[in-house]
Short mmCIF file of C-alpha atoms (C1' of nucleotides) in Angstrom, two decimals:
data_model
loop_
_atom_site.label_atom_id
_atom_site.label_comp_id
_atom_site.label_asym_id
_atom_site.label_seq_id
_atom_site.Cartn_x
_atom_site.Cartn_y
_atom_site.Cartn_z
CA UNK A 1 69.35 98.89 98.84
CA UNK A 2 65.44 97.10 96.72
CA UNK A 3 66.01 93.25 96.55
CA UNK A 4 64.93 93.73 93.41
CA UNK A 5 68.64 95.43 92.22
CA UNK A 6 69.91 91.32 93.27
CA UNK A 7 69.14 89.71 90.62
CA UNK A 8 71.78 87.92 88.92
CA UNK A 9 73.19 89.13 85.78
CA UNK A 10 76.63 88.65 86.19
CA UNK A 11 77.08 85.96 83.59
CA UNK A 12 76.00 88.57 81.12
CA UNK A 13 79.50 88.91 79.61
CA UNK A 14 80.60 91.80 77.97
CA UNK A 15 82.65 90.81 75.10
CA UNK A 16 86.08 93.13 74.67
CA UNK A 17 84.95 94.24 71.18
CA UNK A 18 81.84 95.18 72.49
CA UNK A 19 83.31 96.78 76.02
CA UNK A 20 83.45 101.13 76.06
CA UNK A 21 86.73 100.44 78.04
CA UNK A 22 88.55 98.75 75.02
CA UNK A 23 90.85 101.48 74.45
CA UNK A 24 92.09 101.78 77.54
CA UNK A 25 92.21 98.39 78.37
CA UNK A 26 94.11 94.90 77.01
CA UNK A 27 92.75 95.25 73.78
CA UNK A 28 94.29 98.35 72.77
CA UNK A 29 95.94 98.69 69.79
CA UNK A 30 94.10 94.86 68.81
CA UNK A 31 92.64 93.69 66.22
CA UNK A 32 88.98 92.98 65.78
CA UNK A 33 89.78 88.97 65.01
CA UNK A 34 92.28 89.01 67.53
CA UNK A 35 89.63 89.90 70.18
CA UNK A 36 87.31 86.96 69.78
CA UNK A 37 90.19 84.99 70.87
CA UNK A 38 90.63 87.32 73.86
CA UNK A 39 86.99 87.12 75.28
CA UNK A 40 87.67 83.30 75.22
CA UNK A 41 89.95 83.68 77.77
CA UNK A 42 88.81 86.66 79.38
CA UNK A 43 86.73 85.42 82.75
CA UNK A 44 84.38 88.19 84.09
CA UNK A 45 84.21 87.01 88.22
CA UNK A 46 81.48 87.56 90.86
CA UNK A 47 81.95 91.49 91.68
CA UNK A 48 83.55 92.52 94.63
CA UNK A 49 82.12 94.12 97.46
CA UNK A 50 83.84 97.22 99.24
CA UNK A 51 86.80 95.69 101.55
CA UNK A 52 86.64 92.95 99.14
CA UNK A 53 90.19 91.55 98.85
CA UNK A 54 90.90 90.61 94.74
CA UNK A 55 93.95 89.25 96.19
CA UNK A 56 96.27 88.82 98.68
CA UNK A 57 100.30 89.71 99.30
CA UNK A 58 101.52 86.22 99.23
CA UNK A 59 98.47 84.32 96.84
CA UNK A 60 99.51 82.39 94.06
CA UNK A 61 98.99 84.89 90.90
CA UNK A 62 96.56 83.02 88.62
CA UNK A 63 96.19 86.24 86.79
CA UNK A 64 96.34 89.92 85.36
CA UNK A 65 92.66 92.10 85.65
CA UNK A 66 91.70 94.87 84.74
CA UNK A 67 88.27 96.32 86.49
CA UNK A 68 85.87 96.82 84.84
CA UNK A 69 83.62 99.17 87.18
CA UNK A 70 83.96 100.90 90.56
CA UNK A 71 87.68 101.30 92.31
CA UNK A 72 90.37 99.15 93.75
CA UNK A 73 92.98 99.82 95.12
CA UNK A 74 96.29 97.56 95.72
CA UNK A 75 99.11 98.72 99.18
CA UNK A 76 101.73 96.82 100.17
CA UNK A 77 102.86 95.69 103.75
CA UNK A 78 105.75 96.38 105.21
CA UNK A 79 108.02 94.47 107.46
CA UNK A 80 106.91 96.11 110.32
CA UNK A 81 102.90 96.23 109.67
CA UNK A 82 102.56 99.72 108.07
CA UNK A 83 101.38 99.64 104.35
CA UNK A 84 101.60 102.09 101.73
CA UNK A 85 99.35 102.45 98.68
CA UNK A 86 100.23 102.26 95.64
CA UNK A 87 97.38 102.60 93.33
CA UNK A 88 93.94 103.56 92.54
CA UNK A 89 92.44 101.23 89.80
CA UNK A 90 89.90 102.53 87.79
CA UNK A 91 87.61 100.89 85.13
CA UNK A 92 90.01 100.18 82.14
CA UNK A 93 93.03 100.09 84.36
CA UNK A 94 95.22 96.22 85.15
CA UNK A 95 96.46 95.56 87.88
CA UNK A 96 98.57 92.02 89.57
CA UNK A 97 101.92 92.69 87.67
CA UNK A 98 103.34 91.87 90.94
CA UNK A 99 102.22 88.83 90.67
CA UNK A 100 104.62 88.19 87.30
CA UNK A 101 108.47 88.17 89.54
CA UNK A 102 107.65 84.98 91.49
CA UNK A 103 104.23 83.63 90.17
CA UNK A 104 102.89 85.13 93.57
CA UNK A 105 101.22 88.56 94.40
CA UNK A 106 103.23 91.01 96.51
CA UNK A 107 100.76 93.67 97.34
CA UNK A 108 97.23 93.34 98.53
CA UNK A 109 94.14 94.03 96.11
CA UNK A 110 91.18 95.89 97.98
CA UNK A 111 87.74 96.95 96.26
CA UNK A 112 87.04 100.53 97.58
CA UNK A 113 84.02 99.64 96.62
CA UNK A 114 81.28 97.39 94.30
CA UNK A 115 83.86 96.87 91.72
CA UNK A 116 83.98 94.57 88.99
CA UNK A 117 86.57 93.19 87.10
CA UNK A 118 87.73 91.10 83.99
CA UNK A 119 90.49 88.42 84.58
CA UNK A 120 92.91 86.82 82.31
CA UNK A 121 93.74 83.53 83.63
CA UNK A 122 98.29 83.91 83.70
CA UNK A 123 98.44 80.31 82.28
CA UNK A 124 96.91 81.30 79.35
CA UNK A 125 98.38 84.43 78.41
CA UNK A 126 102.02 82.59 77.26
CA UNK A 127 99.85 80.68 74.70
CA UNK A 128 97.55 83.70 73.74
CA UNK A 129 100.56 86.14 73.56
CA UNK A 130 102.13 83.36 71.52
CA UNK A 131 99.50 83.26 68.93
CA UNK A 132 98.07 87.00 69.39
CA UNK A 133 101.46 89.49 68.79
CA UNK A 134 98.78 92.25 69.46
CA UNK A 135 98.42 90.97 73.13
CA UNK A 136 101.88 90.49 73.85
CA UNK A 137 102.68 94.53 71.96
CA UNK A 138 100.79 95.59 74.39
CA UNK A 139 101.10 93.69 77.91
CA UNK A 140 104.72 95.17 77.11
CA UNK A 141 103.05 98.68 76.93
CA UNK A 142 101.02 98.07 79.58
CA UNK A 143 103.85 96.95 81.95
CA UNK A 144 106.20 99.83 80.88
CA UNK A 145 102.86 102.35 82.14
CA UNK A 146 102.67 100.45 85.12
CA UNK A 147 106.42 101.33 85.82
CA UNK A 148 105.75 104.97 84.68
CA UNK A 149 103.49 105.71 86.61
CA UNK A 150 105.38 104.27 89.84
CA UNK A 151 108.14 106.87 88.27
CA UNK A 152 106.49 109.85 88.88
CA UNK A 153 104.43 108.39 92.84
CA UNK A 154 108.36 108.03 93.43
CA UNK A 155 109.01 111.94 92.32
CA UNK A 156 106.20 112.50 94.54
CA UNK A 157 107.00 111.54 97.07
CA UNK A 158 110.66 112.09 97.57
CA UNK A 159 110.42 115.86 96.36
CA UNK A 160 106.78 117.06 96.04
CA UNK A 161 105.16 118.62 99.29
CA UNK A 162 101.62 118.04 100.91
CA UNK A 163 100.44 120.62 98.76
CA UNK A 164 101.78 119.78 95.11
CA UNK A 165 101.19 116.31 96.45
CA UNK A 166 97.26 116.76 96.85
CA UNK A 167 96.91 119.16 93.44
CA UNK A 168 99.64 116.10 91.80
CA UNK A 169 96.74 113.70 92.26
CA UNK A 170 93.62 115.98 91.44
CA UNK A 171 95.04 116.54 88.56
CA UNK A 172 95.72 112.61 87.32
CA UNK A 173 92.44 111.85 89.02
CA UNK A 174 90.67 114.92 86.64
CA UNK A 175 92.73 113.02 83.76
CA UNK A 176 91.66 109.64 83.84
CA UNK A 177 88.34 110.97 84.40
CA UNK A 178 88.86 112.93 81.08
CA UNK A 179 90.66 109.76 79.31
CA UNK A 180 86.59 108.05 80.59
CA UNK A 181 84.84 110.55 78.47
CA UNK A 182 83.40 111.39 82.34
CA UNK A 183 82.97 114.95 83.60
CA UNK A 184 86.86 115.60 84.00
CA UNK A 185 85.97 118.88 86.40
CA UNK A 186 83.49 116.99 88.40
CA UNK A 187 83.48 113.29 90.02
CA UNK A 188 83.29 111.50 93.48
CA UNK A 189 86.18 109.86 95.42
CA UNK A 190 85.97 106.74 96.14
CA UNK A 191 88.46 106.50 98.58
CA UNK A 192 88.40 107.83 102.11
CA UNK A 193 90.81 110.39 103.08
CA UNK A 194 93.33 108.22 105.12
CA UNK A 195 93.92 106.09 102.10
CA UNK A 196 93.85 109.40 100.53
CA UNK A 197 96.46 110.63 102.79
CA UNK A 198 98.25 107.40 102.79
CA UNK A 199 98.53 106.94 99.26
CA UNK A 200 99.83 110.41 99.35
CA UNK A 201 102.52 110.03 102.20
CA UNK A 202 100.87 112.62 104.71
CA UNK A 203 98.59 112.43 107.50
CA UNK A 204 95.07 113.20 107.20
CA UNK A 205 94.57 115.82 108.91
CA UNK A 206 97.24 117.51 106.58
CA UNK A 207 94.45 116.28 103.57
CA UNK A 208 91.82 117.85 105.43
CA UNK A 209 93.00 121.05 105.70
CA UNK A 210 95.02 121.27 102.13
CA UNK A 211 90.91 120.04 101.25
CA UNK A 212 90.21 123.68 102.96
CA UNK A 213 92.60 125.82 101.91
CA UNK A 214 91.98 124.86 97.99
CA UNK A 215 88.46 125.14 99.21
CA UNK A 216 88.89 128.62 100.37
CA UNK A 217 91.26 129.97 97.12
CA UNK A 218 88.32 129.23 94.77
CA UNK A 219 90.51 125.73 93.13
CA UNK A 220 88.80 123.37 94.18
CA UNK A 221 85.23 122.96 95.49
CA UNK A 222 84.29 119.90 98.27
CA UNK A 223 81.70 118.17 99.08
CA UNK A 224 82.53 115.30 101.23
CA UNK A 225 83.40 112.89 98.55
CA UNK A 226 82.69 115.14 96.13
CA UNK A 227 84.70 117.75 94.44
CA UNK A 228 84.52 119.98 91.49
CA UNK A 229 87.72 121.79 90.22
CA UNK A 230 87.17 125.16 89.86
CA UNK A 231 90.40 126.30 88.68
CA UNK A 232 92.32 124.09 86.85
CA UNK A 233 94.83 126.44 86.33
CA UNK A 234 96.09 127.00 89.76
CA UNK A 235 96.19 123.78 90.30
CA UNK A 236 99.06 123.36 87.95
CA UNK A 237 100.90 125.76 88.58
CA UNK A 238 100.75 124.71 92.45
CA UNK A 239 102.32 121.28 90.79
CA UNK A 240 105.18 123.63 88.52
CA UNK A 241 102.83 123.18 85.13
CA UNK A 242 103.65 126.30 84.81
CA UNK A 243 102.33 127.26 80.86
CA UNK B 1 146.48 105.45 85.01
CA UNK B 2 148.73 103.69 82.73
CA UNK B 3 148.11 103.73 78.87
CA UNK B 4 148.36 100.74 78.43
CA UNK B 5 144.91 99.39 79.92
CA UNK B 6 143.63 101.64 77.40
CA UNK B 7 144.11 99.25 74.89
CA UNK B 8 140.37 98.42 73.27
CA UNK B 9 139.06 95.19 74.36
CA UNK B 10 135.65 95.76 74.06
CA UNK B 11 135.33 93.52 70.42
CA UNK B 12 136.08 90.80 72.69
CA UNK B 13 132.25 90.14 73.59
CA UNK B 14 130.66 88.05 76.15
CA UNK B 15 128.66 85.84 75.48
CA UNK B 16 125.55 84.83 77.56
CA UNK B 17 126.29 81.41 78.09
CA UNK B 18 129.53 82.34 79.50
CA UNK B 19 128.57 85.39 81.61
CA UNK B 20 129.24 84.81 85.04
CA UNK B 21 126.43 87.20 85.71
CA UNK B 22 123.92 84.47 83.46
CA UNK B 23 121.62 83.58 86.46
CA UNK B 24 120.82 87.68 87.53
CA UNK B 25 120.27 88.71 84.14
CA UNK B 26 118.30 88.11 80.65
CA UNK B 27 119.29 84.22 80.95
CA UNK B 28 117.61 83.56 84.09
CA UNK B 29 115.64 80.30 82.90
CA UNK B 30 117.19 80.02 79.93
CA UNK B 31 118.00 76.42 77.96
CA UNK B 32 121.09 76.12 77.07
CA UNK B 33 120.40 76.14 73.08
CA UNK B 34 118.19 79.55 73.92
CA UNK B 35 120.59 80.82 75.07
CA UNK B 36 122.97 80.98 71.85
CA UNK B 37 119.73 82.92 70.05
CA UNK B 38 120.01 84.96 72.51
CA UNK B 39 123.86 85.84 72.19
CA UNK B 40 123.32 86.37 68.58
CA UNK B 41 121.23 89.66 69.01
CA UNK B 42 122.89 90.62 72.58
CA UNK B 43 125.01 94.00 71.34
CA UNK B 44 128.28 94.95 73.65
CA UNK B 45 128.28 98.85 72.89
CA UNK B 46 131.20 100.36 73.83
CA UNK B 47 131.83 101.10 77.45
CA UNK B 48 130.86 104.26 79.50
CA UNK B 49 132.16 107.04 81.54
CA UNK B 50 131.74 108.26 84.17
CA UNK B 51 128.64 110.81 83.76
CA UNK B 52 127.41 109.43 80.80
CA UNK B 53 124.00 109.36 79.54
CA UNK B 54 123.18 106.01 78.15
CA UNK B 55 119.53 107.54 77.00
CA UNK B 56 117.98 109.96 78.30
CA UNK B 57 114.32 110.96 79.08
CA UNK B 58 112.37 111.87 75.46
CA UNK B 59 114.57 109.49 73.10
CA UNK B 60 112.99 106.92 71.37
CA UNK B 61 113.56 103.37 73.16
CA UNK B 62 115.71 101.31 70.87
CA UNK B 63 116.74 98.43 73.93
CA UNK B 64 116.60 97.45 77.36
CA UNK B 65 120.27 97.04 79.02
CA UNK B 66 121.63 94.39 81.13
CA UNK B 67 124.82 96.27 83.41
CA UNK B 68 127.69 93.96 82.87
CA UNK B 69 130.00 96.34 84.96
CA UNK B 70 130.03 99.28 86.87
CA UNK B 71 126.63 101.02 88.26
CA UNK B 72 124.16 103.25 85.99
CA UNK B 73 121.26 105.56 88.03
CA UNK B 74 118.26 106.57 86.54
CA UNK B 75 116.26 109.01 87.29
CA UNK B 76 112.59 110.74 86.66
CA UNK B 77 112.32 114.39 85.69
CA UNK B 78 109.74 116.82 86.70
CA UNK B 79 107.38 119.83 85.45
CA UNK B 80 109.23 122.17 87.27
CA UNK B 81 113.39 120.53 86.93
CA UNK B 82 113.94 118.76 89.97
CA UNK B 83 115.00 115.20 89.98
CA UNK B 84 114.14 111.99 91.86
CA UNK B 85 116.50 108.98 91.02
CA UNK B 86 114.74 105.59 91.16
CA UNK B 87 117.46 103.19 90.76
CA UNK B 88 121.02 102.50 91.10
CA UNK B 89 121.42 99.41 88.86
CA UNK B 90 124.45 97.07 89.10
CA UNK B 91 125.87 93.76 87.12
CA UNK B 92 123.87 91.58 85.80
CA UNK B 93 120.02 94.49 87.03
CA UNK B 94 118.61 95.60 83.53
CA UNK B 95 117.35 98.76 83.43
CA UNK B 96 115.09 100.86 79.52
CA UNK B 97 111.97 98.77 80.95
CA UNK B 98 110.33 102.74 81.37
CA UNK B 99 110.24 102.92 77.11
CA UNK B 100 108.11 100.12 76.86
CA UNK B 101 104.77 101.89 77.54
CA UNK B 102 105.32 104.06 74.24
CA UNK B 103 107.75 103.22 73.04
CA UNK B 104 109.86 106.10 73.97
CA UNK B 105 111.98 106.75 77.56
CA UNK B 106 111.08 108.42 80.62
CA UNK B 107 113.76 108.95 82.39
CA UNK B 108 117.60 109.06 82.79
CA UNK B 109 120.01 106.61 83.05
CA UNK B 110 123.16 107.93 83.64
CA UNK B 111 126.64 106.27 84.35
CA UNK B 112 128.22 107.10 88.17
CA UNK B 113 131.65 105.17 87.04
CA UNK B 114 132.85 103.60 84.30
CA UNK B 115 130.70 100.80 82.92
CA UNK B 116 129.47 97.98 80.40
CA UNK B 117 125.86 97.20 79.58
CA UNK B 118 124.31 94.62 77.26
CA UNK B 119 121.99 95.62 75.16
CA UNK B 120 119.14 93.75 73.72
CA UNK B 121 116.62 95.45 70.90
CA UNK B 122 113.44 96.10 71.00
CA UNK B 123 113.15 95.23 67.67
CA UNK B 124 114.35 92.08 68.07
CA UNK B 125 112.66 91.28 71.27
CA UNK B 126 109.15 90.61 69.45
CA UNK B 127 110.73 87.88 67.02
CA UNK B 128 112.57 86.70 69.50
CA UNK B 129 110.14 86.32 72.57
CA UNK B 130 108.26 84.59 69.78
CA UNK B 131 110.82 82.11 69.27
CA UNK B 132 111.92 81.87 72.53
CA UNK B 133 109.20 81.06 75.20
CA UNK B 134 112.02 81.22 77.95
CA UNK B 135 112.92 84.65 77.18
CA UNK B 136 108.99 85.70 76.84
CA UNK B 137 108.86 84.21 80.70
CA UNK B 138 112.03 86.19 82.19
CA UNK B 139 110.84 89.75 80.46
CA UNK B 140 107.51 89.06 82.46
CA UNK B 141 109.60 87.73 85.76
CA UNK B 142 112.01 90.66 85.59
CA UNK B 143 109.15 93.09 84.90
CA UNK B 144 107.33 92.46 87.65
CA UNK B 145 110.54 92.21 89.57
CA UNK B 146 110.96 95.85 88.83
CA UNK B 147 107.31 96.55 89.65
CA UNK B 148 108.09 95.23 93.06
CA UNK B 149 111.15 96.96 93.00
CA UNK B 150 108.89 100.45 92.85
CA UNK B 151 106.65 98.95 95.36
CA UNK B 152 109.63 98.76 97.93
CA UNK B 153 110.72 102.11 97.43
CA UNK B 154 107.42 103.70 97.55
CA UNK B 155 107.19 102.20 100.83
CA UNK B 156 110.40 103.02 102.08
CA UNK B 157 109.25 107.62 100.90
CA UNK B 158 106.06 106.97 101.76
CA UNK B 159 106.36 105.63 105.29
CA UNK B 160 109.89 105.07 106.80
CA UNK B 161 111.39 107.56 108.90
CA UNK B 162 115.09 108.69 107.34
CA UNK B 163 116.66 106.05 109.92
CA UNK B 164 114.49 103.33 108.33
CA UNK B 165 115.96 104.36 104.89
CA UNK B 166 119.29 104.20 105.27
CA UNK B 167 119.20 100.81 107.32
CA UNK B 168 116.91 99.70 104.59
CA UNK B 169 118.64 101.25 101.50
CA UNK B 170 122.25 99.43 102.97
CA UNK B 171 120.51 96.42 103.30
CA UNK B 172 119.00 96.29 100.05
CA UNK B 173 122.96 97.07 98.73
CA UNK B 174 124.45 94.25 101.31
CA UNK B 175 121.28 91.55 99.96
CA UNK B 176 122.79 92.88 96.46
CA UNK B 177 126.40 92.19 97.00
CA UNK B 178 125.60 88.81 97.89
CA UNK B 179 123.22 87.84 95.31
CA UNK B 180 126.70 88.50 93.39
CA UNK B 181 129.07 86.15 95.21
CA UNK B 182 130.48 89.64 96.51
CA UNK B 183 131.76 90.59 100.05
CA UNK B 184 128.15 91.37 101.72
CA UNK B 185 129.41 92.77 105.00
CA UNK B 186 131.99 95.31 103.01
CA UNK B 187 131.71 97.18 99.85
CA UNK B 188 132.06 100.85 97.96
CA UNK B 189 129.57 103.20 97.52
CA UNK B 190 129.69 103.90 93.45
CA UNK B 191 127.06 107.05 94.40
CA UNK B 192 127.90 110.22 96.29
CA UNK B 193 126.28 111.13 99.44
CA UNK B 194 124.29 113.80 97.26
CA UNK B 195 122.65 110.68 95.23
CA UNK B 196 121.90 108.49 97.87
CA UNK B 197 120.36 111.35 99.79
CA UNK B 198 117.78 112.18 96.18
CA UNK B 199 117.47 108.26 96.11
CA UNK B 200 115.86 108.57 99.58
CA UNK B 201 114.51 111.07 98.99
CA UNK B 202 116.22 113.28 101.95
CA UNK B 203 119.15 116.48 102.62
CA UNK B 204 122.49 115.59 102.15
CA UNK B 205 123.52 116.41 105.44
CA UNK B 206 120.60 113.62 107.10
CA UNK B 207 122.67 110.98 105.10
CA UNK B 208 126.38 111.77 106.07
CA UNK B 209 124.63 112.57 109.78
CA UNK B 210 122.99 109.02 109.83
CA UNK B 211 125.83 107.69 108.75
CA UNK B 212 128.74 109.49 111.39
CA UNK B 213 125.06 107.49 113.52
CA UNK B 214 124.86 105.17 112.67
CA UNK B 215 129.13 104.78 112.93
CA UNK B 216 129.04 105.82 116.07
CA UNK B 217 126.91 103.10 117.12
CA UNK B 218 129.26 100.08 115.22
CA UNK B 219 126.02 99.14 113.06
CA UNK B 220 128.79 100.57 110.41
CA UNK B 221 131.88 101.11 109.87
CA UNK B 222 132.28 104.19 107.27
CA UNK B 223 135.31 105.57 105.38
CA UNK B 224 134.35 107.95 102.47
CA UNK B 225 132.96 106.02 99.60
CA UNK B 226 134.12 102.30 101.61
CA UNK B 227 131.47 100.19 103.99
CA UNK B 228 131.29 97.72 106.73
CA UNK B 229 128.36 96.35 107.99
CA UNK B 230 129.28 95.91 111.61
CA UNK B 231 126.18 94.57 113.04
CA UNK B 232 123.79 93.91 110.75
CA UNK B 233 121.12 92.22 112.60
CA UNK B 234 120.99 96.39 114.16
CA UNK B 235 120.28 97.38 111.13
CA UNK B 236 117.07 94.92 110.25
CA UNK B 237 115.80 95.55 113.74
CA UNK B 238 115.96 99.68 112.93
CA UNK B 239 113.71 98.46 109.82
CA UNK B 240 111.44 96.64 111.38
CA UNK B 241 112.59 93.13 110.23
CA UNK B 242 112.56 91.77 113.85
CA UNK B 243 113.30 87.83 113.90
"C1'" DC C 1 67.22 109.04 118.68
"C1'" DG C 2 71.77 107.69 119.61
"C1'" DC C 3 75.92 105.17 118.59
"C1'" DC C 4 80.38 105.02 115.45
"C1'" DG C 5 83.32 105.98 111.95
"C1'" DA C 6 84.75 109.89 109.34
"C1'" DT C 7 85.97 114.47 108.48
"C1'" DT C 8 87.85 117.87 109.83
"C1'" DT C 9 89.73 122.16 113.31
"C1'" DG C 10 93.36 123.85 116.72
"C1'" DA C 11 97.36 123.92 119.87
"C1'" DC C 12 101.77 122.28 120.03
"C1'" DT C 13 105.92 119.89 118.66
"C1'" DC C 14 110.18 117.55 116.49
"C1'" DA C 15 112.66 115.12 112.59
"C1'" DG C 16 114.49 116.28 108.92
"C1'" DA C 17 115.21 120.52 106.01
"C1'" DT C 18 118.10 124.90 105.21
"C1'" DC C 19 121.89 128.01 106.11
"C1'" DA C 20 126.46 128.49 107.00
"C1'" DA C 21 131.27 126.98 107.44
"C1'" DG C 22 135.08 124.54 107.44
"C1'" DG C 23 137.50 120.33 105.89
"C1'" DT C 24 138.93 116.55 102.84
"C1'" DT C 25 139.61 114.65 98.74
"C1'" DT C 26 140.38 115.10 93.84
"C1'" DG C 27 141.50 116.56 89.30
"C1'" DT C 28 144.07 119.84 85.99
"C1'" DG C 29 147.78 122.58 84.20
"C1'" DG C 30 151.89 124.81 84.45
"C1'" DC D 1 155.83 117.61 91.58
"C1'" DC D 2 153.30 121.61 92.91
"C1'" DA D 3 149.83 124.55 93.34
"C1'" DC D 4 144.99 125.59 92.82
"C1'" DA D 5 140.11 125.14 92.08
"C1'" DA D 6 136.15 121.87 91.98
"C1'" DA D 7 133.61 118.58 93.96
"C1'" DC D 8 132.73 116.45 97.85
"C1'" DC D 9 131.70 115.78 102.44
"C1'" DT D 10 130.68 116.62 107.82
"C1'" DT D 11 129.22 119.58 111.71
"C1'" DG D 12 126.73 122.95 113.88
"C1'" DA D 13 122.91 126.11 114.33
"C1'" DT D 14 118.68 127.21 113.17
"C1'" DC D 15 113.67 127.16 111.24
"C1'" DT D 16 109.61 125.04 109.44
"C1'" DG D 17 106.06 122.08 107.10
"C1'" DA D 18 103.55 118.93 108.25
"C1'" DG D 19 103.16 115.17 112.01
"C1'" DT D 20 100.63 114.45 116.56
"C1'" DC D 21 97.52 115.16 120.35
"C1'" DA D 22 93.29 116.28 121.66
"C1'" DA D 23 88.41 117.25 120.87
"C1'" DA D 24 84.86 118.79 118.29
"C1'" DT D 25 81.67 117.94 114.74
"C1'" DC D 26 79.19 115.66 110.94
"C1'" DG D 27 76.97 111.93 108.05
"C1'" DG D 28 74.47 107.50 107.67
"C1'" DC D 29 71.71 103.85 110.03
"C1'" DG D 30 70.30 100.36 113.23
#
DNA sequence: CGCCGATTTGACTCAGATCAAGGTTTGTGG
DNA sequence: CCACAAACCTTGATCTGAGTCAAATCGGCG
C-alpha cells in the first residue's frame, strides 16, 4: 500500500440524495425534500478495517447502520460459545436492528474487508420519523425485509441439503449484485470459506467439495475468491426453482 | 362439547388496558391515556378454529396481530414446496411483521387450536404511531424482538445437535410460560410432534426418540402432549448454559 | 526463501434420516 | 354407544449425507 492512498478523504461526506445506493438504502421511497433532513442526521464515521467490530454483542445500541462500501457480517453467539453468522451485508444494506428490542445489540458486526458505513443515530430516529413519514414507512419496510431474509435463511438451514444451500447462497449473491448494477454472473467473495460454511450451517470441507463439484459440472467457475456463474439455470434447478 | 358453550361472546371486547397480557403485547410501556387510543383501533375478529389460516403467503397484509388465546404457527414455503415453521405464537405474542416489507405476507399463519387474536390495522398504524410515541417505540421493540428470536432459531438450526435443539425448545416454552404467570414446569404442547420436528429441523422419529430418552433420564415426564419438566438444570446444561 | 493461514482432497465415521411396522387416540357416522 | 377410519405417535432396523480427522497444497507476505 502506498502512503499516498492514506490521505484522509473521509470527511468528504456524500449526501444521501447523491448516493448511488439511495434506492436500496434509507432514502428509498423518500421525497427530495425529506432527504435533506435525513442528510442532516446521517453520520459517516471512519472506515472500518478488516476484522474491526462495528458493534459488539451486549453493547448499547447507538445507531442503525447502512453499509456504504465493503462488506460487514453479523453473527450471534450461543451460551456455549459457538457462533452463527446471520448475515453478510453488502453496500446499501442495513444492520443494527437487533438493538431495537432492548437497546443493546445481540450480535457482533464485523467488517470482512475495509468497509465504510453510514449511521443513523437511534436518538434521532424517533423525532425524525415523526417529521418524515417517508422514513417511518421505510423503517417498517426495512424491518420487514430483515424478517423475511431471516425466514429464508431458516428455511435454508432447516430444510435444504448442502448442495441446495450453496446454490441458494450463490443465487442470492448474484441477485444482490444485480440490484447494485454490478455484474451478476461474476464477482468476488468477500468472505473466507470458513464464513460461508458457518453461514450455511456446514463444514468448510463440504463447501470446498461442493465448489469443486459445481466447477466440474460447469455450473460455475471458481478461482479462489472469484466466482463466475456459467449456468444459472442449473443453479436455479438445484434449489428447486424449476421454470 | 355442550351446545351451551357456543353462545357467542366474541363481541364482548376486552380493552387493552384491562387485558392481562398487556405487559407482553402492544400496550407494553404505553401510558394509560395512550391505551384508550389503542383500544379504539384494535379489532377482535371471530376466533379461529384449529387449522384455520389467519393469513396466507402472498395475501395483502392488512394488519398485525396479537394472539389473545390459543396458539398460532407461522411457516414459510420454499419454491419446491417444503415448509419451515418459523414460530409458534403464544398469547401476548405478535405476528404479521412479514407483511411490512412489501405489503404482502410471505408466510402462512395457521391456528394450532381454537385461538383468538387482536388485530391492529396497518392503515391505522401510521397515524396512530404519529400520535402515540409509546406505540412507535413499542413497534420498534417488537420488531427487534422478532429479529432476535429469528437469530436464536438460526443458531439452533445452524449449530445445535438434535438433543440440544429439543432441550432448547422446551426451555423456551418454559420461559414463555413463566412470562405469562403459568406453570413453567408443567404445560401442554399445542402442536403435534410433526410440527415440533419441522420447527427444529429434524425428523418426527427423532423428536419421539428424544422425548423417550429425556423421559428415561428423568429430565422430563411426557404423556402425549403433556410435559412436566423434572430437572431443568439438566436441560440447561444440555444446551450449554452451564452455571 | 520460508512461514502461516486458507483451501483442498481423501478416508473414515456417525448423527440423524429414512423405511417399515405396530400401537394409541380421536373423530365420525350409524 | 360402538365400529371403523384417520391421525398421531412410538419403536426398531438400516442407510447415508455430511461431519471429522489427517495430510497435502496453495498463496501471500515479511
